Amino acid sequence: MAKMTRNTGLLMIPGPTPLADEVYDALGSEMFSFADPRFAQVFREALAMTQDMLGNPEEVYIIPGSGLFAMEIALTNCVQPGEKILIINQGYFGDRFSQIANAYGIEYEEVKAEWGTRVDPQEVAQALAKGGFKAVTLTHVDTSVGVLADFATLIPLIKESGSLLIVDGVCATAAVEESFTKGYGANKANIDVLLTAGQKAIGCPPGLAIVAFSPDALAARAAMPKIPAYFGDINNWRIVMKEPGRAFGTPPVSMINAYHAALKLVYQEGLEVRYQRHERYGKAMRAALRALGLTVLAGEEVTAPTISCVLYPEGIVDAEFRKALAAKGMMIAGAMSRMSGKAFRIGHMGSTTPQMLEQAIALLGETLNEMGFSADGATAVAVLQAKLFC
Ligand SMILES: *Cc1c(COP(=O)(O)O)cnc(C)c1O
């Protein structure tokens, strides 16, 4: 595993995630002109690794911005104002698609799940049967609730309807497989647009929006003479992806270096090994959290390997709990929107190490006890270790 000597605290939020030393080093490397052949090479290698990781989409774009911008790029390059999409909404990041649609005058319908559960595939089929959806959005891991989408069931359904499939992979890419060519379900259906960002399971700092397109998605863009975007119009970036020396907006040279280093670590570990590691992390963390007497919001059958949303026991006050942990150097995230105050979220992805997970469980146990909730931290750490190193 990568060296991790520069993380003095425990950064357990769902992004940004802890960085490996190789990534810190890459961030601090010499500044190049974007026209420097050395930059072009790093950029090309980063693109090629991204392309391989995603199972060879037709085109990949790496653009400065956060995951939210990647969502906006995905939507505005496939769907015009006045056209309609279906949002498969399994948490707050589903709501985010509707907010972007509202901003651009894109019509939408939603199939919603109770928070912590998955949508009913039958409801999705019924909604799709109405027809008229240019695209369907699906959040791979909804980070607000820690629910993993059921690709094997939903992707074939969606693609059968003839709509484009847009997947938000921000909290999944590099931890859970996402492929443009593998094919899901009996009819081997594939993703059309995959959007992601660097700062979660990839283990890069925040700052990159990464969006991949299938030939069908690119045909949709080509069929639209104009879209309500300029910086986010992939037509303005296409040449830059082919010839990195030809800047459109100045490329974030340092961040591309960091992203390149993070992907190199992904490949040193190996994609399959990495996917299995995240499975193991997820299982171990949930078992340990339960051993502390806590309840994980999402059921074991629907849960994500990268993040857990954990309900507070009676009497624990969110702000006080997180403040006490922060004083010990550990950052967790509050819950979002309607779950705010009722739960906390803890990330376990990317370059996060087993030692960090052990420390996190120990500190959670200690802090729960300080706040009057009796938890057996030592047992929970033992449960974690048993599942981590099995
Ligand atoms: C974090 C996240 C986003 C937003 O990414 P930002 O970089 O915070 O803008 C979008 N979708 C999902 C699923 C996420 O986890």
Short mmCIF file of C-alpha atoms and ligand atoms in Angstrom, two decimals, residues 14-16 65-71 92-94 96-97 138-144 168-172 195-200 206-209 307 336 345 349, ligand 1:
data_model
loop_
_atom_site.label_atom_id
_atom_site.label_comp_id
_atom_site.label_asym_id
_atom_site.label_seq_id
_atom_site.Cartn_x
_atom_site.Cartn_y
_atom_site.Cartn_z
CA PRO A 14 -16.88 11.37 2.27
CA GLY A 15 -14.35 13.46 0.40
CA PRO A 16 -11.82 14.84 0.34
CA GLY A 65 -14.28 21.67 -11.22
CA SER A 66 -15.92 19.63 -8.51
CA GLY A 67 -18.27 16.66 -8.81
CA LEU A 68 -21.24 18.98 -9.01
CA PHE A 69 -19.80 20.53 -12.16
CA ALA A 70 -19.33 17.04 -13.58
CA MET A 71 -23.05 16.42 -12.97
CA TYR A 92 -29.76 13.84 -1.59
CA PHE A 93 -27.53 13.46 -4.67
CA GLY A 94 -30.64 12.46 -6.59
CA ARG A 96 -29.13 17.51 -6.84
CA PHE A 97 -29.98 16.35 -10.38
CA LEU A 138 -28.71 7.07 -11.59
CA THR A 139 -26.46 7.76 -8.61
CA HIS A 140 -24.11 4.80 -8.16
CA VAL A 141 -23.49 5.43 -4.46
CA ASP A 142 -25.75 8.04 -2.92
CA THR A 143 -23.35 9.53 -0.41
CA SER A 144 -26.12 11.04 1.71
CA ASP A 168 -23.10 9.69 -11.05
CA GLY A 169 -20.06 7.76 -9.89
CA VAL A 170 -18.55 10.40 -7.60
CA CYS A 171 -18.56 8.23 -4.45
CA ALA A 172 -17.93 4.93 -6.27
CA LEU A 195 -19.44 11.48 -14.23
CA THR A 196 -17.07 11.46 -11.31
CA ALA A 197 -14.56 13.53 -9.33
CA GLY A 198 -11.06 12.97 -8.00
CA GLN A 199 -11.45 13.49 -4.27
CA LYS A 200 -13.35 10.45 -3.10
CA PRO A 206 -10.77 18.02 -4.88
CA GLY A 207 -10.73 20.02 -8.09
CA LEU A 208 -11.33 17.72 -11.05
CA ALA A 209 -14.58 16.95 -12.83
CA ILE A 307 -19.46 5.27 3.03
CA MET A 336 -27.64 15.84 4.85
CA ARG A 345 -21.52 9.85 7.82
CA MET A 349 -12.51 4.67 0.80
C1 LIG B 1 -19.60 14.27 -3.45
C2 LIG B 1 -20.63 13.92 -4.47
C3 LIG B 1 -21.04 14.82 -5.46
C4 LIG B 1 -20.59 16.24 -5.50
O1 LIG B 1 -19.25 16.37 -5.63
P1 LIG B 1 -18.56 17.75 -5.24
O2 LIG B 1 -17.15 17.52 -5.63
O3 LIG B 1 -18.79 17.90 -3.76
O4 LIG B 1 -19.22 18.82 -6.01
C5 LIG B 1 -21.95 14.39 -6.39
N1 LIG B 1 -22.44 13.15 -6.37
C6 LIG B 1 -22.09 12.25 -5.43
C7 LIG B 1 -22.65 10.88 -5.48
C8 LIG B 1 -21.16 12.62 -4.45
O5 LIG B 1 -20.80 11.73 -3.52
#
